[in-house]
Amino acid sequence: DVVMTQSPLSLPVTLGQPASISCRSSQSLVHSDGNTYVNWFQQRPGQSPRRLIYEVSNRDSGVPDRFSGSESGTDFTLKISRVEAEDVGVYYCMQGTHWPWTFGQGTKVEI
Amino acid sequence: QVQLVQSGAEVKKPGASMKVSCKTSGYSFTGYFMHWVRQAPGQGLEWMGWINPNSGGTSYAQKFQGRVTMTRDTSISTAYMELSRLRSDDTAIYYCARGDFDYWGQGTLVTVSS
């Protein structure tokens, strides 16, 4: 199975400052169709996960543009340009290129 | 609007079975796979498998094979996930999630306790 390793697991942030979460995969996530199926999710306390980013860098509808996703080989990054109070929660990366789908361990973002 | 509404919380005894439903609306039920994901208390997300509502075909994570059964009823746009031979470590919130994980149910807490 593909292992998705997130870092850090805990991320203290300052309001208005940038933040970055890394996710490293144990193998290439480029699918045979040429796409790379990496999603990022936000899970606020007591809520269901919410998809923020799909296919590495595409922001979902309604997601603030302060969230962005990028990749460099097998390293994937979620960036928040200026953290706001509502961004508190746990963030997960997930790969959907190889069966079985696998998630990172989660990164807890707290002010 | 797209909605996935799951059944309510359950308490089960070890060895019993559980069945969670996920009723959908606002989109073509047969047009998207349905995934099931679980989250143990204070833990991360774990993919369990998917069902193709159109064909009924399924794919289960190896960890759950032999214990999990995913089904659907297209007449009421509802997906089901049944887990048998429950253990205490099956205590978790179980989520259904559409296709590319763009929409999720609200989660169903299943507690396994004697």
PDB file of C-alpha atoms in Angstrom:
ATOM      1  CA  ASP A   1       0.000   0.000   0.000  1.00  0.00           C
ATOM      2  CA  VAL A   2       1.066   3.571  -0.642  1.00  0.00           C
ATOM      3  CA  VAL A   3       2.114   5.279   2.571  1.00  0.00           C
ATOM      4  CA  MET A   4       1.331   8.981   2.863  1.00  0.00           C
ATOM      5  CA  THR A   5       3.556  10.604   5.484  1.00  0.00           C
ATOM      6  CA  GLN A   6       2.460  14.003   6.705  1.00  0.00           C
ATOM      7  CA  SER A   7       4.554  16.549   8.546  1.00  0.00           C
ATOM      8  CA  PRO A   8       4.337  18.151  10.919  1.00  0.00           C
ATOM      9  CA  LEU A   9       1.655  16.285  12.855  1.00  0.00           C
ATOM     10  CA  SER A  10       1.007  19.382  14.946  1.00  0.00           C
ATOM     11  CA  LEU A  11       1.259  22.892  13.593  1.00  0.00           C
ATOM     12  CA  PRO A  12       0.894  25.921  15.848  1.00  0.00           C
ATOM     13  CA  VAL A  13       0.061  28.919  13.703  1.00  0.00           C
ATOM     14  CA  THR A  14      -0.290  32.656  14.087  1.00  0.00           C
ATOM     15  CA  LEU A  15      -3.301  34.464  12.686  1.00  0.00           C
ATOM     16  CA  GLY A  16      -2.426  36.265   9.485  1.00  0.00           C
ATOM     17  CA  GLN A  17       0.768  34.285   8.981  1.00  0.00           C
ATOM     18  CA  PRO A  18       1.376  31.582   6.360  1.00  0.00           C
ATOM     19  CA  ALA A  19       1.323  27.866   7.129  1.00  0.00           C
ATOM     20  CA  SER A  20       2.435  24.810   5.207  1.00  0.00           C
ATOM     21  CA  ILE A  21       1.746  21.079   5.521  1.00  0.00           C
ATOM     22  CA  SER A  22       3.797  18.453   3.766  1.00  0.00           C
ATOM     23  CA  CYS A  23       2.735  15.016   2.559  1.00  0.00           C
ATOM     24  CA  ARG A  24       5.251  12.571   1.127  1.00  0.00           C
ATOM     25  CA  SER A  25       4.131   9.468  -0.745  1.00  0.00           C
ATOM     26  CA  SER A  26       6.048   6.191  -0.752  1.00  0.00           C
ATOM     27  CA  GLN A  27       5.809   5.943  -4.544  1.00  0.00           C
ATOM     28  CA  SER A  28       4.877   7.935  -7.589  1.00  0.00           C
ATOM     29  CA  LEU A  29       1.242   8.997  -7.653  1.00  0.00           C
ATOM     30  CA  VAL A  30       1.050   9.663 -11.368  1.00  0.00           C
ATOM     31  CA  HIS A  31      -1.797   7.530 -12.681  1.00  0.00           C
ATOM     32  CA  SER A  32      -1.621   5.716 -15.991  1.00  0.00           C
ATOM     33  CA  ASP A  33      -4.095   8.305 -17.301  1.00  0.00           C
ATOM     34  CA  GLY A  34      -1.535  11.043 -16.616  1.00  0.00           C
ATOM     35  CA  ASN A  35      -3.359  12.574 -13.665  1.00  0.00           C
ATOM     36  CA  THR A  36      -2.142  12.674 -10.076  1.00  0.00           C
ATOM     37  CA  TYR A  37      -4.909  11.902  -7.643  1.00  0.00           C
ATOM     38  CA  VAL A  38      -3.981  13.671  -4.443  1.00  0.00           C
ATOM     39  CA  ASN A  39      -6.654  15.357  -2.369  1.00  0.00           C
ATOM     40  CA  TRP A  40      -6.447  17.540   0.706  1.00  0.00           C
ATOM     41  CA  PHE A  41      -9.188  17.577   3.327  1.00  0.00           C
ATOM     42  CA  GLN A  42      -9.988  19.814   6.256  1.00  0.00           C
ATOM     43  CA  GLN A  43     -11.768  18.384   9.270  1.00  0.00           C
ATOM     44  CA  ARG A  44     -12.985  20.938  11.778  1.00  0.00           C
ATOM     45  CA  PRO A  45     -13.779  19.701  15.282  1.00  0.00           C
ATOM     46  CA  GLY A  46     -16.972  17.670  15.333  1.00  0.00           C
ATOM     47  CA  GLN A  47     -17.466  17.853  11.560  1.00  0.00           C
ATOM     48  CA  SER A  48     -17.112  15.569   8.593  1.00  0.00           C
ATOM     49  CA  PRO A  49     -14.053  15.978   6.403  1.00  0.00           C
ATOM     50  CA  ARG A  50     -14.346  18.588   3.676  1.00  0.00           C
ATOM     51  CA  ARG A  51     -12.379  18.378   0.467  1.00  0.00           C
ATOM     52  CA  LEU A  52     -10.301  21.500  -0.181  1.00  0.00           C
ATOM     53  CA  ILE A  53      -8.024  20.479  -3.027  1.00  0.00           C
ATOM     54  CA  TYR A  54      -8.301  17.734  -5.644  1.00  0.00           C
ATOM     55  CA  GLU A  55      -5.756  16.432  -8.155  1.00  0.00           C
ATOM     56  CA  VAL A  56      -2.897  18.144  -6.328  1.00  0.00           C
ATOM     57  CA  SER A  57      -3.751  21.764  -6.947  1.00  0.00           C
ATOM     58  CA  ASN A  58      -7.397  22.315  -7.900  1.00  0.00           C
ATOM     59  CA  ARG A  59      -9.356  24.213  -5.304  1.00  0.00           C
ATOM     60  CA  ASP A  60     -12.919  23.100  -4.644  1.00  0.00           C
ATOM     61  CA  SER A  61     -15.789  25.501  -5.107  1.00  0.00           C
ATOM     62  CA  GLY A  62     -16.194  27.777  -2.112  1.00  0.00           C
ATOM     63  CA  VAL A  63     -12.713  27.149  -0.779  1.00  0.00           C
ATOM     64  CA  PRO A  64     -10.921  30.420  -0.025  1.00  0.00           C
ATOM     65  CA  ASP A  65      -8.063  31.223  -2.358  1.00  0.00           C
ATOM     66  CA  ARG A  66      -5.666  31.390   0.587  1.00  0.00           C
ATOM     67  CA  PHE A  67      -5.524  27.586   0.279  1.00  0.00           C
ATOM     68  CA  SER A  68      -3.268  26.160  -2.415  1.00  0.00           C
ATOM     69  CA  GLY A  69      -1.773  22.799  -3.290  1.00  0.00           C
ATOM     70  CA  SER A  70       1.428  21.920  -5.075  1.00  0.00           C
ATOM     71  CA  GLU A  71       3.729  19.005  -5.775  1.00  0.00           C
ATOM     72  CA  SER A  72       7.360  18.228  -6.355  1.00  0.00           C
ATOM     73  CA  GLY A  73       7.819  14.609  -7.328  1.00  0.00           C
ATOM     74  CA  THR A  74       6.442  12.560  -4.449  1.00  0.00           C
ATOM     75  CA  ASP A  75       6.209  15.553  -2.124  1.00  0.00           C
ATOM     76  CA  PHE A  76       2.886  17.333  -1.877  1.00  0.00           C
ATOM     77  CA  THR A  77       2.216  20.558  -0.026  1.00  0.00           C
ATOM     78  CA  LEU A  78      -0.851  22.363   1.228  1.00  0.00           C
ATOM     79  CA  LYS A  79      -0.270  26.042   1.903  1.00  0.00           C
ATOM     80  CA  ILE A  80      -2.397  28.573   3.705  1.00  0.00           C
ATOM     81  CA  SER A  81      -1.241  32.050   2.726  1.00  0.00           C
ATOM     82  CA  ARG A  82      -2.710  33.829   5.754  1.00  0.00           C
ATOM     83  CA  VAL A  83      -4.202  31.718   8.511  1.00  0.00           C
ATOM     84  CA  GLU A  84      -7.601  32.676   9.810  1.00  0.00           C
ATOM     85  CA  ALA A  85      -9.300  31.481  12.985  1.00  0.00           C
ATOM     86  CA  GLU A  86     -11.709  29.263  11.022  1.00  0.00           C
ATOM     87  CA  ASP A  87      -8.774  27.249   9.641  1.00  0.00           C
ATOM     88  CA  VAL A  88      -8.300  25.438  12.943  1.00  0.00           C
ATOM     89  CA  GLY A  89      -8.730  21.703  12.533  1.00  0.00           C
ATOM     90  CA  VAL A  90      -7.021  18.603  11.207  1.00  0.00           C
ATOM     91  CA  TYR A  91      -5.815  18.399   7.618  1.00  0.00           C
ATOM     92  CA  TYR A  92      -5.393  15.144   5.726  1.00  0.00           C
ATOM     93  CA  CYS A  93      -3.813  14.296   2.425  1.00  0.00           C
ATOM     94  CA  MET A  94      -5.120  11.296   0.493  1.00  0.00           C
ATOM     95  CA  GLN A  95      -4.017   9.450  -2.604  1.00  0.00           C
ATOM     96  CA  GLY A  96      -6.493   7.919  -5.028  1.00  0.00           C
ATOM     97  CA  THR A  97      -4.050   6.800  -7.699  1.00  0.00           C
ATOM     98  CA  HIS A  98      -3.260   3.328  -6.364  1.00  0.00           C
ATOM     99  CA  TRP A  99      -5.586   0.829  -4.729  1.00  0.00           C
ATOM    100  CA  PRO A 100      -6.229   0.960  -1.826  1.00  0.00           C
ATOM    101  CA  TRP A 101      -6.884   4.642  -1.285  1.00  0.00           C
ATOM    102  CA  THR A 102      -4.758   5.826   1.630  1.00  0.00           C
ATOM    103  CA  PHE A 103      -4.708   8.861   3.894  1.00  0.00           C
ATOM    104  CA  GLY A 104      -1.954  10.659   5.706  1.00  0.00           C
ATOM    105  CA  GLN A 105      -1.973  10.618   9.507  1.00  0.00           C
ATOM    106  CA  GLY A 106      -3.382  14.133   9.740  1.00  0.00           C
ATOM    107  CA  THR A 107      -1.905  17.468  10.785  1.00  0.00           C
ATOM    108  CA  LYS A 108      -3.551  19.342  13.619  1.00  0.00           C
ATOM    109  CA  VAL A 109      -3.540  23.089  13.027  1.00  0.00           C
ATOM    110  CA  GLU A 110      -4.087  25.215  16.096  1.00  0.00           C
ATOM    111  CA  ILE A 111      -3.708  28.877  16.880  1.00  0.00           C
TER     112      ILE A 111
ATOM    113  CA  GLN B   1     -28.104  20.414  -3.595  1.00  0.00           C
ATOM    114  CA  VAL B   2     -26.136  17.234  -3.045  1.00  0.00           C
ATOM    115  CA  GLN B   3     -26.860  15.581   0.290  1.00  0.00           C
ATOM    116  CA  LEU B   4     -25.710  12.364   1.925  1.00  0.00           C
ATOM    117  CA  VAL B   5     -27.685  11.605   5.075  1.00  0.00           C
ATOM    118  CA  GLN B   6     -26.601   8.698   7.201  1.00  0.00           C
ATOM    119  CA  SER B   7     -28.482   6.609   9.730  1.00  0.00           C
ATOM    120  CA  GLY B   8     -28.213   7.252  13.435  1.00  0.00           C
ATOM    121  CA  ALA B   9     -25.764   6.155  16.064  1.00  0.00           C
ATOM    122  CA  GLU B  10     -25.691   2.534  17.151  1.00  0.00           C
ATOM    123  CA  VAL B  11     -24.416   0.539  20.110  1.00  0.00           C
ATOM    124  CA  LYS B  12     -23.495  -3.063  19.390  1.00  0.00           C
ATOM    125  CA  LYS B  13     -22.152  -5.979  21.347  1.00  0.00           C
ATOM    126  CA  PRO B  14     -18.934  -7.714  20.306  1.00  0.00           C
ATOM    127  CA  GLY B  15     -19.622 -10.357  17.708  1.00  0.00           C
ATOM    128  CA  ALA B  16     -22.730  -8.632  16.400  1.00  0.00           C
ATOM    129  CA  SER B  17     -23.210  -6.955  13.025  1.00  0.00           C
ATOM    130  CA  MET B  18     -23.973  -3.368  12.120  1.00  0.00           C
ATOM    131  CA  LYS B  19     -25.505  -1.819   9.017  1.00  0.00           C
ATOM    132  CA  VAL B  20     -25.201   1.875   8.209  1.00  0.00           C
ATOM    133  CA  SER B  21     -27.229   3.564   5.507  1.00  0.00           C
ATOM    134  CA  CYS B  22     -26.379   6.587   3.390  1.00  0.00           C
ATOM    135  CA  LYS B  23     -29.364   8.175   1.687  1.00  0.00           C
ATOM    136  CA  THR B  24     -28.470  10.481  -1.162  1.00  0.00           C
ATOM    137  CA  SER B  25     -30.261  13.258  -2.978  1.00  0.00           C
ATOM    138  CA  GLY B  26     -29.503  16.076  -5.375  1.00  0.00           C
ATOM    139  CA  TYR B  27     -27.548  14.076  -7.940  1.00  0.00           C
ATOM    140  CA  SER B  28     -27.650  10.911 -10.013  1.00  0.00           C
ATOM    141  CA  PHE B  29     -27.015   8.143  -7.488  1.00  0.00           C
ATOM    142  CA  THR B  30     -25.826   5.682 -10.121  1.00  0.00           C
ATOM    143  CA  GLY B  31     -23.405   8.171 -11.618  1.00  0.00           C
ATOM    144  CA  TYR B  32     -20.828   8.134  -8.821  1.00  0.00           C
ATOM    145  CA  PHE B  33     -19.082   5.474  -6.798  1.00  0.00           C
ATOM    146  CA  MET B  34     -19.708   5.566  -3.055  1.00  0.00           C
ATOM    147  CA  HIS B  35     -16.820   5.168  -0.646  1.00  0.00           C
ATOM    148  CA  TRP B  36     -16.931   4.248   3.018  1.00  0.00           C
ATOM    149  CA  VAL B  37     -14.345   5.676   5.399  1.00  0.00           C
ATOM    150  CA  ARG B  38     -14.080   5.243   9.136  1.00  0.00           C
ATOM    151  CA  GLN B  39     -12.441   7.201  11.936  1.00  0.00           C
ATOM    152  CA  ALA B  40     -11.731   5.685  15.325  1.00  0.00           C
ATOM    153  CA  PRO B  41     -11.962   8.055  18.304  1.00  0.00           C
ATOM    154  CA  GLY B  42      -9.187  10.637  18.127  1.00  0.00           C
ATOM    155  CA  GLN B  43      -7.639   8.883  15.132  1.00  0.00           C
ATOM    156  CA  GLY B  44      -7.241   9.471  11.416  1.00  0.00           C
ATOM    157  CA  LEU B  45      -9.252   8.437   8.376  1.00  0.00           C
ATOM    158  CA  GLU B  46      -9.283   4.864   7.077  1.00  0.00           C
ATOM    159  CA  TRP B  47     -10.661   3.860   3.689  1.00  0.00           C
ATOM    160  CA  MET B  48     -12.845   0.757   3.836  1.00  0.00           C
ATOM    161  CA  GLY B  49     -14.008   0.270   0.273  1.00  0.00           C
ATOM    162  CA  TRP B  50     -16.353   1.408  -2.460  1.00  0.00           C
ATOM    163  CA  ILE B  51     -19.454   0.349  -4.263  1.00  0.00           C
ATOM    164  CA  ASN B  52     -20.433   1.177  -7.802  1.00  0.00           C
ATOM    165  CA  PRO B  53     -24.135   1.984  -7.411  1.00  0.00           C
ATOM    166  CA  ASN B  54     -24.724   1.395 -11.107  1.00  0.00           C
ATOM    167  CA  SER B  55     -23.459  -2.175 -11.291  1.00  0.00           C
ATOM    168  CA  GLY B  56     -23.341  -3.120  -7.630  1.00  0.00           C
ATOM    169  CA  GLY B  57     -19.671  -3.956  -8.019  1.00  0.00           C
ATOM    170  CA  THR B  58     -17.534  -3.523  -4.921  1.00  0.00           C
ATOM    171  CA  SER B  59     -13.932  -3.217  -3.830  1.00  0.00           C
ATOM    172  CA  TYR B  60     -12.956  -3.687  -0.208  1.00  0.00           C
ATOM    173  CA  ALA B  61      -9.757  -2.878   1.625  1.00  0.00           C
ATOM    174  CA  GLN B  62      -7.952  -6.094   2.480  1.00  0.00           C
ATOM    175  CA  LYS B  63      -8.296  -5.414   6.180  1.00  0.00           C
ATOM    176  CA  PHE B  64     -12.086  -5.673   5.960  1.00  0.00           C
ATOM    177  CA  GLN B  65     -12.503  -8.406   3.385  1.00  0.00           C
ATOM    178  CA  GLY B  66     -14.684 -11.170   4.723  1.00  0.00           C
ATOM    179  CA  ARG B  67     -16.352  -8.883   7.249  1.00  0.00           C
ATOM    180  CA  VAL B  68     -17.709  -6.006   5.176  1.00  0.00           C
ATOM    181  CA  THR B  69     -20.522  -5.960   2.641  1.00  0.00           C
ATOM    182  CA  MET B  70     -21.491  -2.869   0.676  1.00  0.00           C
ATOM    183  CA  THR B  71     -24.824  -2.820  -1.090  1.00  0.00           C
ATOM    184  CA  ARG B  72     -27.209  -0.321  -2.581  1.00  0.00           C
ATOM    185  CA  ASP B  73     -30.861   0.222  -3.370  1.00  0.00           C
ATOM    186  CA  THR B  74     -31.113   2.339  -6.480  1.00  0.00           C
ATOM    187  CA  SER B  75     -34.881   2.780  -6.070  1.00  0.00           C
ATOM    188  CA  ILE B  76     -34.263   4.933  -3.008  1.00  0.00           C
ATOM    189  CA  SER B  77     -30.770   6.204  -3.881  1.00  0.00           C
ATOM    190  CA  THR B  78     -29.297   4.672  -0.762  1.00  0.00           C
ATOM    191  CA  ALA B  79     -26.019   2.908  -0.088  1.00  0.00           C
ATOM    192  CA  TYR B  80     -25.406   0.525   2.795  1.00  0.00           C
ATOM    193  CA  MET B  81     -22.342  -0.727   4.600  1.00  0.00           C
ATOM    194  CA  GLU B  82     -22.567  -3.802   6.788  1.00  0.00           C
ATOM    195  CA  LEU B  83     -19.742  -4.906   9.064  1.00  0.00           C
ATOM    196  CA  SER B  84     -19.947  -8.237  10.854  1.00  0.00           C
ATOM    197  CA  ARG B  85     -18.175  -9.922  13.766  1.00  0.00           C
ATOM    198  CA  LEU B  86     -17.734  -6.589  15.469  1.00  0.00           C
ATOM    199  CA  ARG B  87     -14.877  -5.997  17.890  1.00  0.00           C
ATOM    200  CA  SER B  88     -14.243  -3.183  20.314  1.00  0.00           C
ATOM    201  CA  ASP B  89     -11.704  -1.669  17.928  1.00  0.00           C
ATOM    202  CA  ASP B  90     -14.468  -1.233  15.350  1.00  0.00           C
ATOM    203  CA  THR B  91     -15.789   1.591  17.512  1.00  0.00           C
ATOM    204  CA  ALA B  92     -15.619   4.534  15.145  1.00  0.00           C
ATOM    205  CA  ILE B  93     -17.480   7.127  13.141  1.00  0.00           C
ATOM    206  CA  TYR B  94     -18.360   5.676   9.760  1.00  0.00           C
ATOM    207  CA  TYR B  95     -18.684   8.033   6.797  1.00  0.00           C
ATOM    208  CA  CYS B  96     -19.977   7.620   3.284  1.00  0.00           C
ATOM    209  CA  ALA B  97     -18.341   9.832   0.667  1.00  0.00           C
ATOM    210  CA  ARG B  98     -19.292  10.355  -2.947  1.00  0.00           C
ATOM    211  CA  GLY B  99     -17.064   9.480  -5.863  1.00  0.00           C
ATOM    212  CA  ASP B 100     -14.083  11.788  -5.620  1.00  0.00           C
ATOM    213  CA  PHE B 101     -14.726  12.469  -1.926  1.00  0.00           C
ATOM    214  CA  ASP B 102     -16.315  15.794  -2.782  1.00  0.00           C
ATOM    215  CA  TYR B 103     -19.371  15.215  -0.617  1.00  0.00           C
ATOM    216  CA  TRP B 104     -19.521  13.368   2.698  1.00  0.00           C
ATOM    217  CA  GLY B 105     -22.262  12.161   4.975  1.00  0.00           C
ATOM    218  CA  GLN B 106     -22.506  13.503   8.500  1.00  0.00           C
ATOM    219  CA  GLY B 107     -21.049  10.313   9.940  1.00  0.00           C
ATOM    220  CA  THR B 108     -22.520   7.515  12.029  1.00  0.00           C
ATOM    221  CA  LEU B 109     -21.004   6.682  15.402  1.00  0.00           C
ATOM    222  CA  VAL B 110     -20.952   2.974  16.085  1.00  0.00           C
ATOM    223  CA  THR B 111     -19.912   1.912  19.560  1.00  0.00           C
ATOM    224  CA  VAL B 112     -18.987  -1.710  20.182  1.00  0.00           C
ATOM    225  CA  SER B 113     -19.130  -2.566  23.844  1.00  0.00           C
ATOM    226  CA  SER B 114     -20.179  -5.447  26.034  1.00  0.00           C
TER     227      SER B 114
END
